[in-house]
């Protein structure tokens, strides 16, 4: 059987040195006898000694040694490695693997998706700390469990956000020969909260404090149900004033693609078409709501909070997704069927659209008229 030793890098004075794990009288390894440091595995191959980083925990080191031993046994028996195995990746530090993976994500995914992946994986790398010299094979289910706890306690993330983080980490590990890692841990319970929407009073005060161009901009949000980036990338040619429709289409030259790559055309009220017809059309730009220089305007959230401040409302309660909810709920209550609203919203499933059919809030007057013999009224 191939021999794979575990050694530990510890600091002795001003120097770092590798030492073997001490053993007791019965020959058992004393893992706690040495100070903190980085574990390495050592083996001989082709008459040469080779060494590889193996994490900072005992479990990581043991798993790396066991994995390497199996690979060496397979080579000795001329058994090929598992499909997709990359020996170079075996030795690649975690931070290098993440950097290379993000380069691929940036080239294949939408910009917003890339930003999410980058934030999550950099957070995972930050959690690993000194483990950045470990390889993909050094990651254990214990690490993933500790990462979830760290997200909860340190970053105060809710359950849904933690699940989203773990899905991205799981995809990263799967692409590097570690499938099913997140399936071995117990994820937190998903919380299905009701979508928030603005009240009639908030909308009246908000739009009352708007300049004409601001009113058109945020009316486009609340009367179409579009996502932020769909409004940011809206071109004049996407608007059909004759049919009273607005399209959401890909803009490959700008790196914009609709969610799930599905283009759609949405009917809008005549009043919005009239507002857009009167909206200033900046020369030499195709954007309906451009920045002052005619480029994409990425500060729509900040602008909405500034309007809320002028209106005497609480700016922290204003966010652009809330306009989307404010569109969906009235559409469903107005009698439009769920399948139609699903298309308008660009949802993948009917269940997602149904979440916007929130219980009615204006029920108090009707409740007060309810009569139940012996309990309420006569």
mmCIF file of C-alpha atoms in Angstrom, residues 198 206 214 218 299-320 323:
data_model
loop_
_atom_site.group_PDB
_atom_site.id
_atom_site.type_symbol
_atom_site.label_atom_id
_atom_site.label_comp_id
_atom_site.label_asym_id
_atom_site.label_seq_id
_atom_site.Cartn_x
_atom_site.Cartn_y
_atom_site.Cartn_z
ATOM 1 C CA UNK A 198 -46.324 50.373 -1.055
ATOM 2 C CA UNK A 206 -43.926 59.793 -3.163
ATOM 3 C CA UNK A 214 -38.957 61.333 -11.968
ATOM 4 C CA UNK A 218 -40.940 55.442 -11.262
ATOM 5 C CA UNK A 299 -28.416 55.123 -9.249
ATOM 6 C CA UNK A 300 -32.171 54.604 -9.497
ATOM 7 C CA UNK A 301 -32.393 53.285 -5.934
ATOM 8 C CA UNK A 302 -30.535 56.302 -4.508
ATOM 9 C CA UNK A 303 -32.790 58.644 -6.481
ATOM 10 C CA UNK A 304 -35.941 56.943 -5.125
ATOM 11 C CA UNK A 305 -34.678 57.318 -1.554
ATOM 12 C CA UNK A 306 -33.960 61.009 -2.172
ATOM 13 C CA UNK A 307 -37.564 61.486 -3.358
ATOM 14 C CA UNK A 308 -38.869 59.641 -0.296
ATOM 15 C CA UNK A 309 -36.804 61.998 1.872
ATOM 16 C CA UNK A 310 -38.369 65.031 0.165
ATOM 17 C CA UNK A 311 -41.825 63.506 0.655
ATOM 18 C CA UNK A 312 -41.282 63.101 4.409
ATOM 19 C CA UNK A 313 -41.266 59.301 4.116
ATOM 20 C CA UNK A 314 -38.725 56.839 5.508
ATOM 21 C CA UNK A 315 -36.037 56.361 2.812
ATOM 22 C CA UNK A 316 -34.907 53.028 4.261
ATOM 23 C CA UNK A 317 -38.375 51.605 3.487
ATOM 24 C CA UNK A 318 -37.990 52.354 -0.219
ATOM 25 C CA UNK A 319 -36.436 49.853 -2.599
ATOM 26 C CA UNK A 320 -37.068 49.121 -6.262
ATOM 27 C CA UNK A 323 -42.482 48.716 -6.892
#
